[in-house]
């Protein structure tokens, strides 16, 4: 678990004076933005990303692609005539694809999508591409992915550690073919191989051989975006062999893509409505989506909220009571910190299961949640694959975040109803939501506030 920062960087979490009442427009999806950047970089012609997420993770991805010679131009979206966008809603990125260039050096920060999605693309460069990142990035697993790329014909140096730093020595192409990979620690290993596979000489057949496969909706998202870009993909969901994904080699189309709002980043705002007995609307919530965050509609309803999806977006109304939950979160692990925060305020016990893989995320999220909620008077215990949370009267104190954006937003949720909570390093939310502190204060600013 990453050590907490010096306690000087403390953010007094605002206490809600009553039920919140706000409309909150959340920025674009990180998962969609970073996948779209990879696919656009590999396409046969230029493409557009409308309303992409601008955060540390997505900027790291864009900068890494630029380091590899991919053109990414940024401009404001000021006209409603472009792609049907409402006037003044965000910016657009034009991606000009090309053959990845080397030598190059890529800094991944602590972004899982950057450290895992880019090495397969780097095999298509002619020359060395070195990957390194933050101290925590050097602890996060990438060995299974690097071994899979070696099996497919790549030459990679990592000093045998299975972690960053690592150097991909590209020769301008990759044979591809069949490979087995244990993606028990991260579904991103499979997504990473699939995203670049249309450019491999033989495409790819990826067989998952691990005991579990977390975050399966993110693989479905990858497959859906590949197909919409013109790739032929065979999956277990479409009648293929269980645990096997196949991508046929072929050209990808440049697209004009409007990025959906990040539904997982909507979680703290919806949770605010639930725990304060208020109401929050998230505009532009898609009727159909592959984003795991869509599960919030079901989960927060089970915990006492009332969800309505209509032309205004998704509205969650809290009843003033929060119920405990017994939930398998294996497919939506990224929601665990926020669900744990809500569960700590519930009227009954909660058991969160299927998320052992969170021990290898930005920090050991299970250990961090246990330590920090208990430091506020909670009763959280780790299980083999999750958390058991029993209701207790909480009190103020410092909520450490371990440079983890979802820990920071979980602390903010607790601070709505627990007096004198101070969140360490709220700026870490910039990983996926740079304006979070301002959005949080605006949500609390008044009845019917629009954020």
XYZ file of C-alpha atoms in Angstrom:
451
model
C 0.000 0.000 0.000
C 1.401 3.390 -1.011
C 2.280 5.484 2.032
C 0.029 8.498 2.763
C 1.400 11.921 1.963
C 2.425 14.526 4.526
C -0.687 15.633 6.452
C -0.208 19.286 5.462
C -2.201 18.780 2.256
C -5.590 18.405 3.933
C -8.970 19.341 2.427
C -11.800 19.993 4.902
C -14.602 17.890 3.456
C -17.748 20.029 3.350
C -20.586 18.933 5.613
C -24.026 18.902 3.989
C -26.600 21.051 5.774
C -29.443 18.969 4.335
C -30.404 16.966 1.300
C -28.419 18.027 -1.756
C -30.366 19.139 -4.834
C -28.245 19.528 -7.940
C -27.680 18.688 -11.581
C -24.073 17.602 -12.100
C -22.491 17.233 -15.542
C -19.601 14.794 -15.204
C -16.714 14.789 -17.698
C -16.128 12.136 -20.338
C -15.252 8.530 -19.625
C -11.571 7.791 -19.032
C -11.995 4.190 -20.159
C -13.664 5.208 -23.426
C -11.293 8.136 -24.054
C -8.105 6.086 -23.687
C -9.410 3.175 -25.750
C -10.570 5.602 -28.436
C -7.116 7.216 -28.536
C -5.453 3.835 -29.150
C -7.914 2.826 -31.880
C -7.722 6.220 -33.595
C -3.911 6.034 -33.569
C -4.039 2.672 -35.373
C -6.729 3.662 -37.888
C -6.258 4.071 -41.620
C -7.518 7.654 -41.608
C -7.889 10.559 -39.145
C -10.601 10.567 -36.513
C -12.240 12.884 -33.972
C -12.898 12.498 -30.273
C -15.611 14.891 -29.073
C -15.836 15.804 -25.398
C -12.906 13.581 -24.363
C -11.845 13.454 -20.757
C -8.988 15.827 -19.976
C -7.398 14.406 -16.843
C -3.989 13.195 -15.781
C -4.577 9.687 -17.158
C -5.915 10.797 -20.529
C -3.271 13.504 -20.959
C -0.600 10.909 -20.162
C -2.060 8.686 -22.891
C -2.183 11.514 -25.429
C 1.357 12.640 -24.603
C 2.620 9.061 -24.867
C 1.084 8.693 -28.311
C 2.601 11.996 -29.383
C 5.991 10.685 -28.217
C 5.408 7.809 -30.637
C 4.742 10.197 -33.508
C 0.934 10.155 -33.500
C -0.655 13.529 -34.219
C -3.232 14.746 -31.695
C -4.628 18.231 -32.212
C -6.835 19.863 -29.586
C -9.490 22.477 -30.241
C -12.561 23.901 -28.558
C -15.984 22.666 -29.592
C -17.763 25.975 -29.991
C -20.303 25.065 -32.618
C -23.413 22.941 -32.193
C -23.115 22.115 -35.886
C -20.221 19.753 -35.219
C -21.356 16.160 -34.579
C -24.575 17.330 -32.939
C -22.829 18.655 -29.845
C -24.562 21.253 -27.691
C -22.904 24.627 -28.155
C -19.909 25.222 -25.962
C -19.801 21.674 -24.580
C -16.140 20.771 -24.170
C -13.371 20.295 -26.667
C -12.455 17.979 -29.517
C -9.282 16.072 -30.308
C -8.323 15.285 -33.895
C -6.154 12.177 -34.098
C -3.875 11.773 -37.115
C -2.694 8.156 -37.205
C 0.682 6.957 -38.389
C 3.326 4.300 -37.932
C 4.620 4.463 -34.334
C 8.069 6.068 -34.229
C 11.135 5.078 -32.194
C 13.295 5.575 -30.282
C 10.848 6.958 -27.750
C 10.361 7.255 -24.014
C 6.916 6.948 -22.419
C 6.039 8.111 -18.893
C 2.916 6.267 -17.759
C 2.417 8.051 -14.425
C 0.294 5.569 -12.462
C -2.216 5.006 -15.256
C -3.035 1.343 -15.779
C -4.425 1.929 -19.263
C -1.242 3.692 -20.388
C 1.198 1.137 -18.937
C -0.791 -1.767 -20.424
C -2.429 -0.533 -23.635
C 0.704 1.027 -25.143
C 3.331 -1.776 -25.125
C 1.409 -3.803 -27.763
C 1.205 -0.696 -29.965
C 4.923 -0.028 -29.382
C 5.790 -3.390 -30.944
C 4.796 -1.820 -34.280
C 7.536 0.817 -34.033
C 11.001 0.309 -35.499
C 13.315 0.716 -32.536
C 13.251 0.878 -28.726
C 10.372 2.337 -26.728
C 11.068 2.649 -22.995
C 8.236 2.646 -20.447
C 8.507 3.950 -16.885
C 6.262 5.724 -14.415
C 5.536 6.742 -10.847
C 6.955 4.615 -7.987
C 3.618 2.808 -7.611
C 3.595 2.006 -11.335
C 6.789 0.015 -10.822
C 4.886 -2.248 -8.407
C 1.790 -2.855 -10.529
C 1.674 -6.088 -12.533
C 2.472 -6.071 -16.255
C 4.529 -9.266 -16.448
C 1.715 -11.431 -17.853
C 1.171 -8.921 -20.655
C 4.875 -8.633 -21.487
C 5.207 -12.431 -21.542
C 2.210 -12.650 -23.882
C 3.781 -10.126 -26.250
C 7.033 -12.091 -26.208
C 5.084 -15.228 -27.138
C 3.556 -13.323 -30.063
C 7.007 -12.368 -31.353
C 8.047 -9.213 -29.464
C 11.414 -8.558 -27.851
C 11.052 -6.862 -24.466
C 13.577 -6.128 -21.715
C 12.329 -5.809 -18.134
C 15.293 -7.324 -16.269
C 13.075 -10.292 -15.446
C 11.006 -8.313 -12.933
C 7.631 -8.380 -14.706
C 7.197 -4.700 -13.857
C 8.243 -1.319 -15.179
C 10.656 -0.014 -16.275
C 10.629 -2.020 -19.487
C 11.774 -1.466 -23.069
C 9.931 -2.761 -26.130
C 12.268 -3.285 -29.092
C 9.944 -2.967 -32.074
C 10.743 -4.165 -35.585
C 7.850 -2.460 -37.342
C 5.406 -5.360 -37.057
C 4.322 -8.200 -34.786
C 3.491 -11.739 -35.889
C 0.569 -12.185 -33.507
C -1.276 -15.498 -33.338
C -2.460 -17.541 -30.356
C -1.475 -16.788 -26.773
C -2.610 -17.732 -23.276
C -2.625 -15.119 -20.539
C -3.589 -15.065 -16.872
C -5.614 -11.860 -16.498
C -6.741 -12.584 -12.940
C -4.996 -9.440 -11.695
C -6.270 -7.153 -14.467
C -8.671 -7.466 -17.390
C -6.564 -4.747 -19.029
C -4.102 -7.459 -20.137
C -6.753 -8.852 -22.483
C -7.994 -5.444 -23.628
C -4.412 -4.370 -24.344
C -3.806 -7.320 -26.672
C -7.156 -6.946 -28.438
C -6.864 -3.206 -29.117
C -3.712 -3.444 -31.261
C -4.479 -6.894 -32.704
C -5.972 -5.678 -36.026
C -2.476 -4.433 -36.899
C -0.734 -7.720 -36.016
C 0.151 -9.878 -39.024
C -2.018 -12.785 -37.852
C -4.348 -10.858 -35.577
C -4.615 -12.515 -32.181
C -6.342 -15.295 -30.303
C -6.244 -14.616 -26.570
C -7.105 -17.407 -24.153
C -7.631 -16.487 -20.502
C -6.186 -19.195 -18.248
C -6.600 -17.626 -14.792
C -8.970 -18.718 -12.057
C -10.946 -15.453 -12.181
C -11.446 -12.605 -14.625
C -12.302 -9.263 -12.980
C -13.931 -6.265 -14.655
C -15.367 -8.217 -17.580
C -17.504 -5.212 -18.693
C -14.280 -3.395 -19.585
C -13.416 -6.199 -22.024
C -16.922 -5.907 -23.482
C -16.281 -2.171 -23.896
C -13.036 -2.920 -25.759
C -14.782 -5.402 -28.060
C -17.665 -3.017 -28.759
C -15.297 -0.174 -29.662
C -13.177 -2.458 -31.868
C -16.240 -3.579 -33.792
C -17.471 -0.025 -34.280
C -14.027 0.840 -35.682
C -14.391 -1.968 -38.248
C -12.577 -4.871 -36.568
C -13.827 -8.443 -36.737
C -13.946 -9.856 -33.206
C -15.108 -13.269 -32.024
C -15.950 -13.472 -28.305
C -17.458 -15.843 -25.743
C -20.518 -13.561 -25.673
C -21.085 -13.982 -29.419
C -21.056 -17.783 -29.442
C -17.290 -18.224 -29.394
C -15.252 -20.528 -27.199
C -15.490 -19.698 -23.480
C -12.546 -17.644 -22.267
C -11.249 -16.977 -25.795
C -11.238 -13.747 -27.825
C -10.156 -13.600 -31.486
C -9.407 -10.502 -33.576
C -8.848 -10.776 -37.325
C -6.141 -8.579 -38.906
C -7.497 -5.686 -40.942
C -7.799 -1.924 -41.314
C -9.533 0.215 -38.696
C -11.714 3.201 -39.573
C -11.144 6.670 -38.199
C -14.312 7.661 -36.348
C -16.110 10.783 -35.213
C -16.873 9.725 -31.663
C -18.710 11.586 -28.905
C -17.365 10.336 -25.557
C -20.001 9.308 -23.016
C -19.888 10.855 -19.539
C -17.839 8.793 -17.079
C -20.503 6.886 -15.169
C -18.067 5.691 -12.496
C -17.105 9.307 -11.844
C -20.790 10.067 -11.311
C -20.726 7.769 -8.286
C -19.770 10.261 -5.541
C -22.460 12.721 -6.678
C -25.170 10.055 -6.789
C -23.934 8.785 -3.420
C -24.295 12.334 -2.080
C -27.998 12.256 -2.898
C -28.359 8.878 -1.205
C -26.545 9.636 2.052
C -28.074 13.118 2.512
C -31.610 12.193 1.472
C -31.383 14.583 -1.491
C -31.598 14.489 -5.263
C -28.922 14.591 -7.969
C -29.361 14.420 -11.741
C -26.547 13.353 -14.098
C -27.335 14.616 -17.646
C -26.585 12.554 -20.785
C -26.667 9.205 -18.983
C -26.794 6.696 -21.864
C -29.768 4.373 -22.231
C -27.419 1.606 -23.409
C -23.715 1.466 -22.547
C -20.826 -0.918 -21.913
C -19.539 1.223 -19.007
C -19.409 -0.706 -15.715
C -20.613 2.420 -13.902
C -24.123 1.792 -15.232
C -24.408 -0.790 -12.438
C -24.785 2.141 -10.031
C -28.468 2.296 -10.947
C -29.011 -1.177 -9.501
C -26.550 -1.015 -6.598
C -27.657 2.354 -5.212
C -31.312 1.376 -5.577
C -30.619 -1.705 -3.447
C -28.975 0.591 -0.899
C -32.097 2.743 -0.558
C -32.113 5.176 -3.478
C -34.704 5.680 -6.189
C -33.332 5.970 -9.736
C -35.153 7.462 -12.723
C -33.679 7.522 -16.241
C -35.444 9.935 -18.602
C -34.724 12.768 -21.043
C -33.054 14.807 -18.265
C -30.554 12.034 -17.525
C -30.296 9.799 -14.470
C -31.824 11.168 -11.269
C -31.189 9.516 -7.915
C -33.373 10.504 -4.992
C -32.447 9.470 -1.476
C -35.006 8.499 1.144
C -32.900 9.531 4.128
C -32.009 5.916 4.927
C -29.120 3.830 3.611
C -29.319 0.043 3.603
C -26.504 -2.470 3.798
C -25.820 -4.653 0.784
C -24.377 -8.071 -0.045
C -22.843 -7.590 -3.464
C -20.481 -9.325 -5.857
C -18.517 -6.411 -7.334
C -16.113 -8.519 -9.415
C -17.278 -6.900 -12.659
C -17.385 -3.368 -11.228
C -14.416 -3.300 -8.862
C -13.683 0.381 -9.501
C -16.948 1.217 -7.711
C -15.827 -0.485 -4.486
C -14.349 2.547 -2.639
C -17.497 4.600 -3.136
C -19.796 1.698 -2.250
C -17.716 1.050 0.878
C -18.087 4.685 1.952
C -21.864 4.523 1.548
C -21.961 1.157 3.331
C -20.125 2.676 6.311
C -23.134 4.988 6.700
C -25.763 2.259 6.300
C -28.240 0.877 8.841
C -27.046 -2.696 8.427
C -24.040 -4.850 7.581
C -22.574 -4.957 4.066
C -20.421 -7.606 2.422
C -18.539 -6.625 -0.730
C -17.175 -9.649 -2.592
C -15.175 -10.567 -5.694
C -12.629 -7.730 -5.520
C -9.375 -9.318 -4.352
C -7.724 -7.799 -7.457
C -8.124 -4.327 -5.916
C -5.055 -5.048 -3.823
C -3.009 -4.314 -6.968
C -4.732 -1.110 -8.114
C -3.462 2.459 -7.594
C -2.953 1.332 -4.008
C -4.092 -1.729 -2.067
C -7.633 -0.436 -1.992
C -8.958 -3.063 0.414
C -6.287 -2.377 3.035
C -6.618 1.381 2.543
C -10.416 1.417 2.921
C -10.214 -0.764 6.014
C -7.600 1.419 7.666
C -9.170 4.781 6.834
C -12.812 4.007 7.614
C -11.792 2.345 10.874
C -9.712 5.412 11.763
C -12.995 7.370 11.678
C -14.606 4.897 14.084
C -15.852 2.371 11.533
C -15.892 -1.410 11.692
C -14.413 -2.790 8.472
C -12.597 -6.102 8.117
C -10.887 -7.539 5.073
C -12.004 -10.894 3.725
C -10.167 -13.076 1.228
C -11.846 -11.293 -1.680
C -13.413 -8.148 -0.292
C -14.714 -6.280 2.739
C -17.199 -6.759 5.571
C -18.596 -3.440 6.818
C -20.679 -3.104 9.968
C -22.459 0.143 10.881
C -20.861 2.283 13.566
C -21.135 5.918 14.615
C -18.323 7.687 12.770
C -16.326 10.709 13.890
C -14.017 13.244 12.276
C -10.391 12.729 11.406
C -7.927 12.594 8.539
C -8.877 10.339 5.618
C -5.683 9.395 3.769
C -5.915 8.735 0.029
C -2.615 7.032 -0.908
C -2.505 8.942 -4.212
C -5.725 7.136 -5.217
C -8.505 9.220 -6.766
C -11.296 6.877 -5.712
C -10.146 6.924 -2.097
C -10.325 10.735 -2.238
C -13.907 10.822 -3.502
C -14.907 8.160 -0.950
C -13.572 10.429 1.805
C -15.604 13.333 0.428
C -18.798 11.239 0.572
C -18.164 10.383 4.223
C -17.493 14.041 4.980
C -20.989 15.008 3.846
C -22.534 13.511 6.986
C -19.565 13.071 9.340
C -18.321 16.312 10.873
C -14.655 17.324 10.664
C -13.437 14.851 8.059
C -10.260 16.078 6.343
C -9.290 14.422 3.070
C -5.586 14.222 2.380
C -4.444 15.239 -1.119
C -7.809 15.909 -2.759
C -5.809 16.938 -5.849
C -5.283 13.256 -6.620
C -8.812 13.310 -8.084
C -7.141 14.988 -11.078
C -6.332 11.477 -12.308
C -9.837 11.259 -13.781
C -11.759 14.370 -12.586
C -9.578 17.504 -12.394
C -12.358 19.827 -11.213
C -13.750 17.572 -8.498
C -13.310 19.939 -5.488
C -15.026 22.792 -7.346
C -17.814 20.483 -8.590
C -18.359 19.188 -5.042
C -18.676 22.678 -3.570
C -21.003 23.766 -6.374
C -23.225 20.709 -5.811
C -23.635 21.861 -2.218
C -24.061 25.502 -3.181
C -27.796 25.736 -3.254
C -31.128 24.189 -4.154
C -31.274 23.006 -7.741
C -27.652 23.947 -8.399
C -26.253 23.119 -11.844
C -22.645 21.961 -11.851
